[in-house]
Each structure stands twice: as C-alpha cells, then as structure tokens.
Tab-separated table of C-alpha atoms in Angstrom:
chain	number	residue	atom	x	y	z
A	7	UNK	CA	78.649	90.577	69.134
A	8	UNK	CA	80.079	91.010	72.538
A	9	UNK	CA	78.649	92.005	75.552
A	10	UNK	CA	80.081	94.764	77.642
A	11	UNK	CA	79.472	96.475	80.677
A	12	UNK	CA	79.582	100.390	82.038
A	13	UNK	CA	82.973	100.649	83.920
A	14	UNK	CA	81.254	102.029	87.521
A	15	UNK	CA	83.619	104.561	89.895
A	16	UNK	CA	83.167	103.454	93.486
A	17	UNK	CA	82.254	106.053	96.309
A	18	UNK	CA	86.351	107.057	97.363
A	19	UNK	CA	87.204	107.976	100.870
A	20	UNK	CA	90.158	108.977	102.164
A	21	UNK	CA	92.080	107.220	105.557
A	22	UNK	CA	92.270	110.031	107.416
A	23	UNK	CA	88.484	110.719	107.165
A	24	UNK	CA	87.961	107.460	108.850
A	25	UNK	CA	90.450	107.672	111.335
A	26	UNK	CA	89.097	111.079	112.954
A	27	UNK	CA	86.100	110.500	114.962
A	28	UNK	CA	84.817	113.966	114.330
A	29	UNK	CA	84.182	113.410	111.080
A	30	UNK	CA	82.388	110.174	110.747
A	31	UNK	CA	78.790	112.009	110.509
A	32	UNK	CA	80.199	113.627	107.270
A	33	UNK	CA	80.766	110.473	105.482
A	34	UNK	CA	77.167	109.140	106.180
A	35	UNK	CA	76.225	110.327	102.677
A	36	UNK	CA	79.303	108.332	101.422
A	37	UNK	CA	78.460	104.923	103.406
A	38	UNK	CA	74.672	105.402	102.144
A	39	UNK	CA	75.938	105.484	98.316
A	40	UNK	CA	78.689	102.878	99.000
A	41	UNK	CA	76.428	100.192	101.134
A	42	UNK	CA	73.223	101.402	101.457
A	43	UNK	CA	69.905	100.094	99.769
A	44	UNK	CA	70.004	102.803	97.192
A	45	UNK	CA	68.430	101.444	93.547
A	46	UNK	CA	72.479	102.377	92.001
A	47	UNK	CA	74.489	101.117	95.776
A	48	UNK	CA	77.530	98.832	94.266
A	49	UNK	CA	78.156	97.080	97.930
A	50	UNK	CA	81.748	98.871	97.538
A	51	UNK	CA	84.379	101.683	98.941
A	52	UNK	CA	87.610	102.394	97.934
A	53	UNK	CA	89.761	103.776	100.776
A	54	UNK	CA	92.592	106.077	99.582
A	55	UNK	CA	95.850	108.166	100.881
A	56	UNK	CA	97.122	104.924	102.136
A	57	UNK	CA	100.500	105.113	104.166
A	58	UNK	CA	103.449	105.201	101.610
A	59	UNK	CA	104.701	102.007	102.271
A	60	UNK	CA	101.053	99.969	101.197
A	61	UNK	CA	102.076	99.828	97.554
A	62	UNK	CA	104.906	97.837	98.419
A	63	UNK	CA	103.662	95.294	100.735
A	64	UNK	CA	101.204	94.959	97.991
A	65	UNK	CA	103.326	94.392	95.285
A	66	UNK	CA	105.709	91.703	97.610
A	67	UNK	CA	102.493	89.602	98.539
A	68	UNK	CA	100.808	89.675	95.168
A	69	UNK	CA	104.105	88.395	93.557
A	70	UNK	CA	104.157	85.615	95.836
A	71	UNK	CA	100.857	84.303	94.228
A	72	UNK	CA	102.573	83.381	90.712
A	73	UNK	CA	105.525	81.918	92.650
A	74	UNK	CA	103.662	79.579	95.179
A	75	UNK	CA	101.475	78.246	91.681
A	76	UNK	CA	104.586	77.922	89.909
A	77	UNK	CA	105.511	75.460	92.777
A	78	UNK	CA	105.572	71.667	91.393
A	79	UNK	CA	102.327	69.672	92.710
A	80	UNK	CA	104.236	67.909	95.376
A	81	UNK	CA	104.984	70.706	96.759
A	82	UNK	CA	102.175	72.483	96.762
A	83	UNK	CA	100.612	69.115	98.076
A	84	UNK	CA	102.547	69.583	101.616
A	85	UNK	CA	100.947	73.224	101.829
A	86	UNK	CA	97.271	71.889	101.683
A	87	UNK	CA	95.689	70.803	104.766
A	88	UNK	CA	92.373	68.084	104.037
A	89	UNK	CA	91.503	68.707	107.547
A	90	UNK	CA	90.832	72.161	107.371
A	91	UNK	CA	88.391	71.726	103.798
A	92	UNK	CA	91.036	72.815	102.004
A	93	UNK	CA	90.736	76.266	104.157
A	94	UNK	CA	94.143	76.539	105.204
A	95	UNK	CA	96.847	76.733	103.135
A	96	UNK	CA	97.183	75.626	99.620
A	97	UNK	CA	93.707	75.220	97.820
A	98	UNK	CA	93.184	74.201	93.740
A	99	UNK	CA	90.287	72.109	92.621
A	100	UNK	CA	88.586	71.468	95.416
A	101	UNK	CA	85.981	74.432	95.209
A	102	UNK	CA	83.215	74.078	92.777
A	103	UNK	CA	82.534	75.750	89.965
A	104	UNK	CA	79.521	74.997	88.069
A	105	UNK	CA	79.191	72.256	89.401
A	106	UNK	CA	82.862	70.876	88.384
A	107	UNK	CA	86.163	71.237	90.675
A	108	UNK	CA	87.403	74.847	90.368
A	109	UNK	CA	91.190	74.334	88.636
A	110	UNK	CA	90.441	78.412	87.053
A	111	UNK	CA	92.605	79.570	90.546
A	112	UNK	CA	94.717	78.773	93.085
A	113	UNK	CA	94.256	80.342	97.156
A	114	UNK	CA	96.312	80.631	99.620
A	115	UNK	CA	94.469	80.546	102.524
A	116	UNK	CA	95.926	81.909	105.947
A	117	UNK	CA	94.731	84.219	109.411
A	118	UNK	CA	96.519	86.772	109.340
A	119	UNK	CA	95.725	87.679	113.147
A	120	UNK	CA	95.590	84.600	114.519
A	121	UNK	CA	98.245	82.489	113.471
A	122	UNK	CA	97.483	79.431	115.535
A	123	UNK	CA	93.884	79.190	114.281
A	124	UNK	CA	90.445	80.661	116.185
A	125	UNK	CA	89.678	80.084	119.330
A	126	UNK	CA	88.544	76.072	120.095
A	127	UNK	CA	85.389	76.528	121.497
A	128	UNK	CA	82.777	75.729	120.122
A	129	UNK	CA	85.065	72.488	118.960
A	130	UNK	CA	84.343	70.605	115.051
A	131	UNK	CA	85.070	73.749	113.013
A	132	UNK	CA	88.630	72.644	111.464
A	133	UNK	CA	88.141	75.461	108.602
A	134	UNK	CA	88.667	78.087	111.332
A	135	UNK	CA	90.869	76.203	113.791
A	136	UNK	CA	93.977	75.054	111.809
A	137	UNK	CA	97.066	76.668	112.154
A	138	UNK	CA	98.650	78.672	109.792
A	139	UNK	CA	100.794	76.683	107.077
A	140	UNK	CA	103.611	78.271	104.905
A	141	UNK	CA	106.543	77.394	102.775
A	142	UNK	CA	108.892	77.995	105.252
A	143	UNK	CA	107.304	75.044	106.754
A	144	UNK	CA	108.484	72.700	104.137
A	145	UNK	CA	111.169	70.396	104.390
A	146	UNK	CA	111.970	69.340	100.838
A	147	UNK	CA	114.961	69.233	99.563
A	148	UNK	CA	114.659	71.806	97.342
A	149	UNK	CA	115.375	74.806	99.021
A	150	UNK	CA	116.445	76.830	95.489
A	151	UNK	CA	112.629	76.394	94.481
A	152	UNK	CA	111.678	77.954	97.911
A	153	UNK	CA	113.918	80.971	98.364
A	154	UNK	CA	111.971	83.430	97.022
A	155	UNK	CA	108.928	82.385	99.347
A	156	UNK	CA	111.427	82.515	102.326
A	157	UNK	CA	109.447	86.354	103.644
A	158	UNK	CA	105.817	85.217	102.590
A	159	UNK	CA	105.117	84.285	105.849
A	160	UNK	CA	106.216	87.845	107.542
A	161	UNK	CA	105.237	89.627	103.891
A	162	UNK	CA	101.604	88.175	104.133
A	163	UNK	CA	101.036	88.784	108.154
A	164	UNK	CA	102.185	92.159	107.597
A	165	UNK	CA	99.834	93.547	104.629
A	166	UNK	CA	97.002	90.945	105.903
A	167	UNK	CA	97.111	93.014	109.479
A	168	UNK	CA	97.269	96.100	107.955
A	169	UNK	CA	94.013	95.487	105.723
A	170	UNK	CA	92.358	94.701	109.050
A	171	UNK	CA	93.208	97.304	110.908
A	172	UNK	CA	91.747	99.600	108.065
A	173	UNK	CA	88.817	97.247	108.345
A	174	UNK	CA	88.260	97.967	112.031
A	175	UNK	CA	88.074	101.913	110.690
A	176	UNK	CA	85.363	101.045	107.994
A	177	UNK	CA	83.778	98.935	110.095
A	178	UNK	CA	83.365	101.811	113.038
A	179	UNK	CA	82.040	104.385	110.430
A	180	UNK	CA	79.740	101.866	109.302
A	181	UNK	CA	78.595	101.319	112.945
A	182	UNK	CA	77.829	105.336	113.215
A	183	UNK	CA	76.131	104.982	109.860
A	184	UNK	CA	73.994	102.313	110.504
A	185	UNK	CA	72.539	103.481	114.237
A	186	UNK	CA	71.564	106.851	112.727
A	187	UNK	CA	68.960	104.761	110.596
A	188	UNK	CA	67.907	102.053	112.446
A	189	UNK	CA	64.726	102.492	113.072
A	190	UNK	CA	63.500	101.223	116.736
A	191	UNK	CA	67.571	100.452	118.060
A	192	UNK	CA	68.217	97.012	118.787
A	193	UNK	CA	71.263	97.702	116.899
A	194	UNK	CA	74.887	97.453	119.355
A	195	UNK	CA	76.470	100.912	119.479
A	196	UNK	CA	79.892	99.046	118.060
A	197	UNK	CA	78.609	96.213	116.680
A	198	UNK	CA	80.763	95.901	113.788
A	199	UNK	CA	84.366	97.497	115.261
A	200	UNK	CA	84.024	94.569	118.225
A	201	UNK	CA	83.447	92.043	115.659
A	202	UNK	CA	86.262	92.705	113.783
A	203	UNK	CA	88.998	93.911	116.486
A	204	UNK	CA	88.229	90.747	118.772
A	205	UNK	CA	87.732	87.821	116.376
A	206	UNK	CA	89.676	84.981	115.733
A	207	UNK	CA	88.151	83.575	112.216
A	208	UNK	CA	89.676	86.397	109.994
A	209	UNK	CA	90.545	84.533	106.881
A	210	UNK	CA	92.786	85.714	104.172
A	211	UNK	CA	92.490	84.441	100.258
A	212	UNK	CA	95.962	84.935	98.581
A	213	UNK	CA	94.573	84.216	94.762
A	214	UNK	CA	96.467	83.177	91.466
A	215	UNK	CA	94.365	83.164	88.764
A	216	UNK	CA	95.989	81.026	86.009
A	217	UNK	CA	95.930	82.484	82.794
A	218	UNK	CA	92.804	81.496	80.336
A	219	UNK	CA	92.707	81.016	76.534
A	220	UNK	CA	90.452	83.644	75.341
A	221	UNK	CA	86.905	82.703	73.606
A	222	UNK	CA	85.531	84.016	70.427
A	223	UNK	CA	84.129	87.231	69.852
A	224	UNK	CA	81.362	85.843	66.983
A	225	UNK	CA	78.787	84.136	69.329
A	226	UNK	CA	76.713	85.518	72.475
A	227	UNK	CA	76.337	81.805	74.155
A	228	UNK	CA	80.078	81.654	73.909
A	229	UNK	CA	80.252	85.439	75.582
A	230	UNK	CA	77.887	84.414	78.284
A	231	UNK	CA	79.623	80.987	79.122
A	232	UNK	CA	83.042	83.338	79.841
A	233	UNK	CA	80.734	86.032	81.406
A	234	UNK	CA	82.316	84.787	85.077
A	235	UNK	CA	85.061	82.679	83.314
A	236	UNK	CA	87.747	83.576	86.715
A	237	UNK	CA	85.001	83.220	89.591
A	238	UNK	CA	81.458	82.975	89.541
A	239	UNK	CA	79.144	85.381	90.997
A	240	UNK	CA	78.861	85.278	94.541
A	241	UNK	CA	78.260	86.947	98.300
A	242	UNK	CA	80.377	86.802	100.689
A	243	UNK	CA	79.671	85.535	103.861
A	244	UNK	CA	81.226	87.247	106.391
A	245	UNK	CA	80.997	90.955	107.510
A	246	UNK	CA	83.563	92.618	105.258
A	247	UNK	CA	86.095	91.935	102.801
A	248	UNK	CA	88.850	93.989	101.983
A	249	UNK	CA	90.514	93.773	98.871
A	250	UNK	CA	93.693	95.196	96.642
A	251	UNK	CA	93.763	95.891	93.485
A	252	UNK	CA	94.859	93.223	91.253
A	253	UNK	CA	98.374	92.547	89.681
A	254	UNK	CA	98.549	90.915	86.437
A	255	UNK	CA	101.732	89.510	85.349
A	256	UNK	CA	103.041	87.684	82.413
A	257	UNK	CA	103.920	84.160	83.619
A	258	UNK	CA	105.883	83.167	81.244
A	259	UNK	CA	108.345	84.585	83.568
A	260	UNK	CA	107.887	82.124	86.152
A	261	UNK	CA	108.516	78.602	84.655
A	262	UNK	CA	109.939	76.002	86.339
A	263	UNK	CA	113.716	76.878	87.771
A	264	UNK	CA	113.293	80.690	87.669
A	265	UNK	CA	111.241	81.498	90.895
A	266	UNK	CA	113.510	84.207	91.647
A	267	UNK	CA	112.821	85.964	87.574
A	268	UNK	CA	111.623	89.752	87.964
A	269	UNK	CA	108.330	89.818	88.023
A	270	UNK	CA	107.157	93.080	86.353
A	271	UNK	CA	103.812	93.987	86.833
A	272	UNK	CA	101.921	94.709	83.695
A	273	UNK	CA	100.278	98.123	83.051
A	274	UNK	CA	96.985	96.060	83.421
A	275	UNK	CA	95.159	93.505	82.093
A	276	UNK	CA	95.773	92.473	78.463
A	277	UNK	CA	92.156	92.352	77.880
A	278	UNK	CA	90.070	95.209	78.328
A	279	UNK	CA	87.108	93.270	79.901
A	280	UNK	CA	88.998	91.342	82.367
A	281	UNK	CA	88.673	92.130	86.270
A	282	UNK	CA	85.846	92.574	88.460
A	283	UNK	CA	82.376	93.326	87.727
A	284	UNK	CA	79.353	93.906	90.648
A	285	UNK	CA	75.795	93.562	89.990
A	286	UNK	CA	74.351	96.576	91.960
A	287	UNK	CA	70.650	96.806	93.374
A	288	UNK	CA	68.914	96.811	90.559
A	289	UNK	CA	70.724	94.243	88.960
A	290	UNK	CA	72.678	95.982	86.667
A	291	UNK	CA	76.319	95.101	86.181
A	292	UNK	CA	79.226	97.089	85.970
A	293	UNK	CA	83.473	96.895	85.954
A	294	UNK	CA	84.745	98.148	89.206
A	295	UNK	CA	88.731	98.862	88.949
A	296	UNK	CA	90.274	99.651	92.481
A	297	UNK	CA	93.588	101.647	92.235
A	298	UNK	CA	96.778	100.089	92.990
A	299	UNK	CA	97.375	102.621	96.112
A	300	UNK	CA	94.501	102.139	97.799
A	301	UNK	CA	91.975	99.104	99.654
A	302	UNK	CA	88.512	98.034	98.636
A	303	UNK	CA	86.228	96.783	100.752
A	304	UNK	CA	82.777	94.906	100.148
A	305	UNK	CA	79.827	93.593	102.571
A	306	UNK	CA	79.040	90.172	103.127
A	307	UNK	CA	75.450	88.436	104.270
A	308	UNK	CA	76.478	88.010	107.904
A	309	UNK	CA	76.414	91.512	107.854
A	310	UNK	CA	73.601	92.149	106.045
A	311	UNK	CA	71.426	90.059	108.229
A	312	UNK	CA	73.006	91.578	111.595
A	313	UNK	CA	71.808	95.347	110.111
A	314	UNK	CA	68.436	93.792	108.692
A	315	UNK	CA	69.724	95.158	105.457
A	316	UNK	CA	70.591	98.501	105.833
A	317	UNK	CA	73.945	97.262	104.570
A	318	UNK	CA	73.540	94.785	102.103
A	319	UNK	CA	76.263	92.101	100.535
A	320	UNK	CA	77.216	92.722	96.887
A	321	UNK	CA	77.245	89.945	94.105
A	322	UNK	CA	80.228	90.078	92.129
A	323	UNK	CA	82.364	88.205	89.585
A	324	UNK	CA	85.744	87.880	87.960
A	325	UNK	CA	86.177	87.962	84.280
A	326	UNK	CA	89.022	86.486	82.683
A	327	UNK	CA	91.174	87.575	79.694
A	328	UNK	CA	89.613	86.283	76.735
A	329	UNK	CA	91.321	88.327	73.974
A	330	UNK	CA	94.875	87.371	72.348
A	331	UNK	CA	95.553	91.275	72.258
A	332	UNK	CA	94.942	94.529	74.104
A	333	UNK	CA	92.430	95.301	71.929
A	334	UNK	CA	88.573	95.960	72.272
A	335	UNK	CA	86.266	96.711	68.901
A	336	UNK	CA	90.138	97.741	67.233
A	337	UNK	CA	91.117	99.984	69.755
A	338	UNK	CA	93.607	99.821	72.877
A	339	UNK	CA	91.898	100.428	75.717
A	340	UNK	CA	93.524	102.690	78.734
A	341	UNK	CA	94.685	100.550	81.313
A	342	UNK	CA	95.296	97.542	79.911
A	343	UNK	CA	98.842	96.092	78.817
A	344	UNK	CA	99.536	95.948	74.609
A	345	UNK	CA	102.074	93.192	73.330
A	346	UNK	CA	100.939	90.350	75.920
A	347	UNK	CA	99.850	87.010	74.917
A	348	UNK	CA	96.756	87.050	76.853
A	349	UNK	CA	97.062	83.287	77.096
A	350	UNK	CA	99.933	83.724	79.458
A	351	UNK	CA	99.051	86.176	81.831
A	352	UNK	CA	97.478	85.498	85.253
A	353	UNK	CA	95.655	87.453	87.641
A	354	UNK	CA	96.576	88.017	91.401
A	355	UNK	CA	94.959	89.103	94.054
A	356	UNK	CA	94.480	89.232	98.468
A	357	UNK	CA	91.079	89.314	100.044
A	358	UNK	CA	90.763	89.292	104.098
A	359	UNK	CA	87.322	88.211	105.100
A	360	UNK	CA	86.716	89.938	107.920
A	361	UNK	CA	83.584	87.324	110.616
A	362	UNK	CA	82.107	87.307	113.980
A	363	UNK	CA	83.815	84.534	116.120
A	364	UNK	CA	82.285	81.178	115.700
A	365	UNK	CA	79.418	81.466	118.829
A	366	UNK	CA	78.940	85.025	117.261
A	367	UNK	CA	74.733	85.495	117.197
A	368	UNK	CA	73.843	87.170	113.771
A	369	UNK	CA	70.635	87.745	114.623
A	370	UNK	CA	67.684	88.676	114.296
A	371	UNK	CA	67.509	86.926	111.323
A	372	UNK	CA	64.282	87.963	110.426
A	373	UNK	CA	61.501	90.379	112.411
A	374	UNK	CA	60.150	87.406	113.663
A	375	UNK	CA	61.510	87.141	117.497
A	376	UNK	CA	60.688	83.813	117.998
A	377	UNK	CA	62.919	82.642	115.022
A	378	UNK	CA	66.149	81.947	116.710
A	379	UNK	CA	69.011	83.089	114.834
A	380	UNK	CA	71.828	81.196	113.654
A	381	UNK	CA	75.653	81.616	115.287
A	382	UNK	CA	77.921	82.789	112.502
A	383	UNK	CA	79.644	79.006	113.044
A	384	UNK	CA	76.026	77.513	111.798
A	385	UNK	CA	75.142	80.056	108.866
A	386	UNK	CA	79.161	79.958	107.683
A	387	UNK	CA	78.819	76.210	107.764
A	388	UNK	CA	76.247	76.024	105.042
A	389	UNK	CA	77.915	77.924	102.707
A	390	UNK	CA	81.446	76.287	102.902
A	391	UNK	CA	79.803	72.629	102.315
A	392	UNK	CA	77.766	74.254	99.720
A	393	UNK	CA	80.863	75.256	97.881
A	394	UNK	CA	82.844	72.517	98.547
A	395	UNK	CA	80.705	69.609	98.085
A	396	UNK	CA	81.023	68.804	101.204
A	397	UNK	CA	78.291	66.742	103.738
A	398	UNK	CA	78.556	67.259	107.233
C-alpha cells in the first residue's frame, strides 16, 4: 500500500504587505505561523502579487535547466569548475546521496549579485570566491547547440536579483518579528536585512531533475526507498532560501539537436506525489505546492542559531515521479499533467541561498558565553565537505 502525505497550505503574504513599513507589526502573527516554534510551523512563506513580469523570468530561467542538461558531457564539462567543489557552475555527481554520487539532478550554480565571486578575505574559500561561469563562456565549436543559452546569463542575473531583493523584504519583517520576542535583546535591530543586502556569498541553485522510472505501488520498503527519491531531506545552511515553484516538462522534447524545441510546461507533475514535502515541528510531513506566480522562502540553521531558535530551519525533501500515469488510487489528481510518460519528465527548479559574508559571527551559538561561536565561513565549511565527501 502506498504511503501518502496531507498536502499542507503555507502561511501567504502579499508583496506589498512587506514592502510598507507600517504594516510589518500586522504580519507578526503570519511570521509566528510561517517560522516560528509553533508544534504545526512548516519553516515556509509564500509571497504573492508578484510584479507582472515574475512569471516570465520564471518560465525563461526554468527552461534553461532542461537545455543546459541536454548539453553533451563535454560540454557541460567546460561549465564545471573542480576548484570551486563543484560550487560554481555545472554540478552532477559529485554531491552525495546516500552515501553514493548524486546523478538524480543536475545544478547550476551561480551569484547572482556578485558576479566576480565574494569578497577574498578571509582567503581558502574557493566555493564562494569563483567567478561566475556560463555558456556564453564557451568556445566550442558548436554554437547551434548553444543558441538557446545565449540570454541565460542576463535571464538568470535578472530573476536571481529579483528573488533577493524580495529576500531583503522577508528578511526585514523577520527582523521586526524576531526583536518583539527576544527575550533579554542581544538581538541586532537589522540583523537579517544587513546580512542579506551587503553580502557577497549569495548562491543560486539552477536544478534539473532528470526524469525517474517510477517504483511499484505493492511494497512499503520499496515506497520508503523512493520516499526522497529527487533529494534527500535536508536544512539549509544559510539564512534564507527563496524558491519558485517548479516547472515540469516533458523532455522528450529536448533530445540531442533540438535545443531550441518549445518547451511547454506541463499542467504539473505527472504523478500526484511528486514535489516537495516538509517535515514540520512535530515531525509530521506534508506536500507543500508553491504557485507559479509567486516566491517561497524557507530558513536555514545559520539563521536559526543567530535567533537562538525563534526561527528555526525546515527539513524538507523532493519526491520524484514514480507513477507511469497521472493517476493516484484510479483517480486523476488536480494539478498534475494526464497523458505523460512519467519516465520522461523532469523537474526544474531555482533556489537563491541567501548567507552572512564569510567572517560573518553567527553567534551565540549556544547560552553559554564563553563558547565562541563559529564565522558563517567555519560552520558553512562543515556542511559542504560533509556533502561532498570532501576533507579539508
């Protein structure tokens, strides 16, 4: 029998809330149920009433994801960058995934305000410091292959800045939110907005996930290897993450020759279970959709630690398609695309991690004063040669 989840609705706010000042006290009741401690807080809020022009940036970036992994490997082997980890640029197998390299998804990986890197001081932190790579930067001979990624460079600056400036409103209602309950200060009056209007670390995650063949239906071990079949469950690590919705598309349509095919969008996944899921605080899980015309955004443990929890980081997963048909228990679900070979369809997606600057100070890591606490450059360390393997 399978094993499904309650589809959750995030707390919804709209931009224009955030962007007056006057009315940031009003929304405390919405940041409390959003990223509070609450026993049902998912760790997420969906901003809406987005400027017009959002859904298309969206859809332009998002498209680029099935062209750059329809890309040949040689190509794609001139956008990674070893030096950076595998942080800039092109990325595919060198993240783990239980405990074997990650091939489920490509990323893209790119700053999308600082184009030459973050700032060189302190120096050994290539993930961070590595300038921006893109296929314009190629030189192959194979130009047809590349046209259509001729405007990712400009396409991805442009949405990736816009997320962040949306960030920098979250992030100052957050600030208001969290000084109203912090008990004893200690907490900066714009803690948060600083972080994320003056540092040079943002890092954007353009992700392709390539299609999966779904599992059977007639055995529970088989449901809960697949449970996090597109990305394991995880925190992020920086502040906050902003997020679109995703945009599934049959890649069939992209094969080898035909970058520039139309690539329609599907009316959503062809399997009803596919997408995101968060485990809230009390460790229940539940599907989180986020509408195509508006921005997610999640907290990360940097955060949490900075706010001694008051805002806490969500765990969440991906689940992939794992049905041949847009069916669940005989029925078509709403939202999901009918007629699809679910073996063909891929998931895309941009995340922009927002972080303090590398010499950042997180602290106090714990209410213990004499326990120094860690730079965000030593505590983001950690966890990228924990998920990459990688001793430093």
């Amino acid at each position: 029998m399978s094993v499904e989840y309650p589809r959750a609705q995030p707390v919804t706010i709209s931009l224009a809330d955030l962007q007056s000042a006057d009315r940031l006290e009003a929304l405390y009741p919405e940041l409390e149920r959003a990223f509070g401690d609450g026993p049902d807080v998912l760790g997420i809020l969906v901003v809406k009433d987005l400027p017009s022009e959002f859904s298309s940036m969206r859809k332009r970036v998002l498209a680029h994801a099935s062209r750059l992994g329809a890309l040949p490997d040689h190509l794609l082997h001139e956008l990674e960058r070893q030096e950076s980890k595998y942080l800039v640029g092109w990325s595919c197998g060198q993240e783990t995934f239980r405990g074997k390299p990650d091939l489920l998804k490509g990323s893209f990986y790119f700053n999308p305000t600082h184009p030459e890197g973050a700032h060189k001081k302190p120096e050994g932190f290539p993930e961070y410091q590595t300038a921006n790579v893109w296929p314009d930067n190629l030189t192959a001979d194979e130009t047809a292959r590349l046209d259509e990624l001729r405007d990712m460079r400009a396409d991805c600056e442009r949405l990736g800045r816009f997320m962040v400036e949306v960030g920098v409103l979250v992030a100052r209602a957050c600030d208001h939110y969290v000084r109203s309950v912090f008990v004893g200060g200690g907490y900066d009056k714009s803690y948060l907005e600083d972080m994320v209007r003056r540092s040079s670390t943002c890092k954007a995650r353009l992700l392709h996930y390539f299609p999966t063949r779904p599992q059977g239906n007639d055995s529970t071990a088989g449901e809960a290897e697949a449970l996090d079949s597109w990305c394991g469950e995880h925190l992020d690590h920086g502040c906050l993450t902003a997020l679109t919705s995703a945009m599934y598309v049959d890649d069939s349509a992209v094969v080898a020759g035909q970058l520039n095919a139309s690539l329609e969008e599907l009316a959503g996944p062809p399997d009803a279970r596919s997408g995101l899921y968060i485990r809230d605080r009390s460790d229940r899980i539940s599907k989180v959709g986020i509408p195509r015309d508006c921005l997610a955004f999640q907290t990360g443990e940097a955060l949490q630690i900075t706010t001694r929890g008051k805002l806490r980081a969500v765990p969440h997963f991906v689940v992939g398609n794992r049905l041949p048909t847009a069916t669940l228990n005989g029925e078509l679900q709403q939202g999901v695309q009918s007629n699809v070979d679910a073996t063909k369809v891929s998931r895309n997606t941009l995340a922009v991690f927002m972080q303090p600057n590398l010499d950042d100070v997180l602290g106090p890591a714990s209410t213990t004063e004499s326990e120094a606490a860690p730079t965000f450059a030593q505590f983001a360390r950690g966890v990228v040669d924990r998920n990459y393997g990688i001793a430093t």
